[in-house]
């Protein structure tokens, strides 16, 4: 049995490409850093994390409209404080998690 299906493998390849382009779009080419969208600290591009503000199911995995760039500390904070993260605009409203945006 395959550890990852062919379909999921293809989706992960598409995700890796989209992630690379998204980080490059936000990065400072001169310093090779990206500002965390929460704390604004500059983080090396290889250490920044993609935060999926609406979930990762299906097409949401690579829907950049619902992505944010967070340092590891802030990404952990979002997971630990969902109510505050929602108020800060870092998580979708209740009931929308893992629901693709139809617009």
Short mmCIF file of C-alpha atoms in Angstrom, two decimals:
data_model
loop_
_atom_site.label_atom_id
_atom_site.label_comp_id
_atom_site.label_asym_id
_atom_site.label_seq_id
_atom_site.Cartn_x
_atom_site.Cartn_y
_atom_site.Cartn_z
CA UNK A 1 0.00 0.00 0.00
CA UNK A 2 1.27 3.48 -0.92
CA UNK A 3 1.99 5.82 2.00
CA UNK A 4 0.63 8.72 -0.13
CA UNK A 5 -1.87 8.31 -2.96
CA UNK A 6 -1.02 9.48 -6.47
CA UNK A 7 -3.73 12.14 -6.20
CA UNK A 8 -2.37 13.47 -2.89
CA UNK A 9 1.20 13.34 -4.23
CA UNK A 10 0.16 15.50 -7.20
CA UNK A 11 -1.62 17.94 -4.88
CA UNK A 12 1.47 18.21 -2.67
CA UNK A 13 3.64 18.97 -5.73
CA UNK A 14 1.26 21.74 -6.75
CA UNK A 15 1.28 23.00 -3.14
CA UNK A 16 5.10 23.08 -3.01
CA UNK A 17 5.21 25.15 -6.20
CA UNK A 18 2.51 27.56 -4.98
CA UNK A 19 4.25 27.89 -1.60
CA UNK A 20 7.58 28.73 -3.22
CA UNK A 21 5.96 31.40 -5.42
CA UNK A 22 3.95 32.85 -2.51
CA UNK A 23 6.98 33.16 -0.24
CA UNK A 24 9.04 34.67 -3.09
CA UNK A 25 6.31 37.25 -3.70
CA UNK A 26 6.49 38.45 -0.09
CA UNK A 27 10.23 38.09 0.47
CA UNK A 28 12.89 40.75 0.62
CA UNK A 29 15.24 39.57 -2.13
CA UNK A 30 18.22 41.44 -0.71
CA UNK A 31 18.06 39.93 2.79
CA UNK A 32 16.24 36.70 1.84
CA UNK A 33 13.76 37.22 4.69
CA UNK A 34 9.99 37.50 5.04
CA UNK A 35 8.03 39.50 7.62
CA UNK A 36 5.69 37.42 9.79
CA UNK A 37 2.12 38.65 9.22
CA UNK A 38 1.44 38.68 12.97
CA UNK A 39 4.55 39.94 14.81
CA UNK A 40 6.23 41.55 11.75
CA UNK A 41 9.57 40.00 12.73
CA UNK A 42 11.78 39.23 9.73
CA UNK A 43 12.37 35.50 9.36
CA UNK A 44 14.62 33.69 6.86
CA UNK A 45 12.49 32.47 3.95
CA UNK A 46 13.38 28.85 4.73
CA UNK A 47 11.99 29.18 8.28
CA UNK A 48 8.69 30.92 7.54
CA UNK A 49 5.54 28.79 7.68
CA UNK A 50 2.42 28.93 5.54
CA UNK A 51 -0.65 29.40 7.70
CA UNK A 52 -3.87 28.16 6.14
CA UNK A 53 -6.46 30.52 7.60
CA UNK A 54 -9.40 28.49 6.31
CA UNK A 55 -8.07 24.92 6.42
CA UNK A 56 -6.22 22.58 4.09
CA UNK A 57 -8.88 20.26 2.69
CA UNK A 58 -9.19 19.86 -1.09
CA UNK A 59 -8.52 23.03 -3.06
CA UNK A 60 -7.87 25.02 0.14
CA UNK A 61 -4.45 23.37 0.33
CA UNK A 62 -3.17 25.68 -2.42
CA UNK A 63 -5.69 28.54 -2.39
CA UNK A 64 -3.38 31.46 -1.68
CA UNK A 65 -6.33 33.78 -0.91
CA UNK A 66 -6.49 32.11 2.51
CA UNK A 67 -2.77 31.91 3.28
CA UNK A 68 -0.64 33.90 5.65
CA UNK A 69 3.06 33.80 6.47
CA UNK A 70 3.85 33.23 10.12
CA UNK A 71 6.98 32.57 12.13
CA UNK A 72 6.86 29.31 14.03
CA UNK A 73 6.13 31.06 17.34
CA UNK A 74 3.12 32.93 15.92
CA UNK A 75 1.87 29.83 14.11
CA UNK A 76 1.88 27.99 17.44
CA UNK A 77 0.10 30.94 19.07
CA UNK A 78 -2.72 30.77 16.48
CA UNK A 79 -3.25 27.10 17.28
CA UNK A 80 -3.23 27.75 21.02
CA UNK A 81 -5.46 30.87 20.92
CA UNK A 82 -8.10 30.41 18.20
CA UNK A 83 -10.53 33.04 19.55
CA UNK A 84 -7.86 35.74 19.66
CA UNK A 85 -6.52 34.61 16.28
CA UNK A 86 -10.03 34.96 14.81
CA UNK A 87 -10.29 38.49 16.21
CA UNK A 88 -6.89 39.30 14.66
CA UNK A 89 -8.05 38.02 11.26
CA UNK A 90 -5.74 35.00 11.31
CA UNK A 91 -8.51 32.39 11.29
CA UNK A 92 -11.79 32.23 9.43
CA UNK A 93 -15.12 32.66 11.18
CA UNK A 94 -16.57 29.66 12.99
CA UNK A 95 -18.35 27.33 10.61
CA UNK A 96 -16.13 28.18 7.63
CA UNK A 97 -13.17 25.94 8.54
CA UNK A 98 -12.31 23.54 5.68
CA UNK A 99 -15.08 25.08 3.56
CA UNK A 100 -13.82 26.31 0.17
CA UNK A 101 -14.65 29.90 -0.76
CA UNK A 102 -17.12 29.82 -3.65
CA UNK A 103 -16.46 33.41 -4.77
#
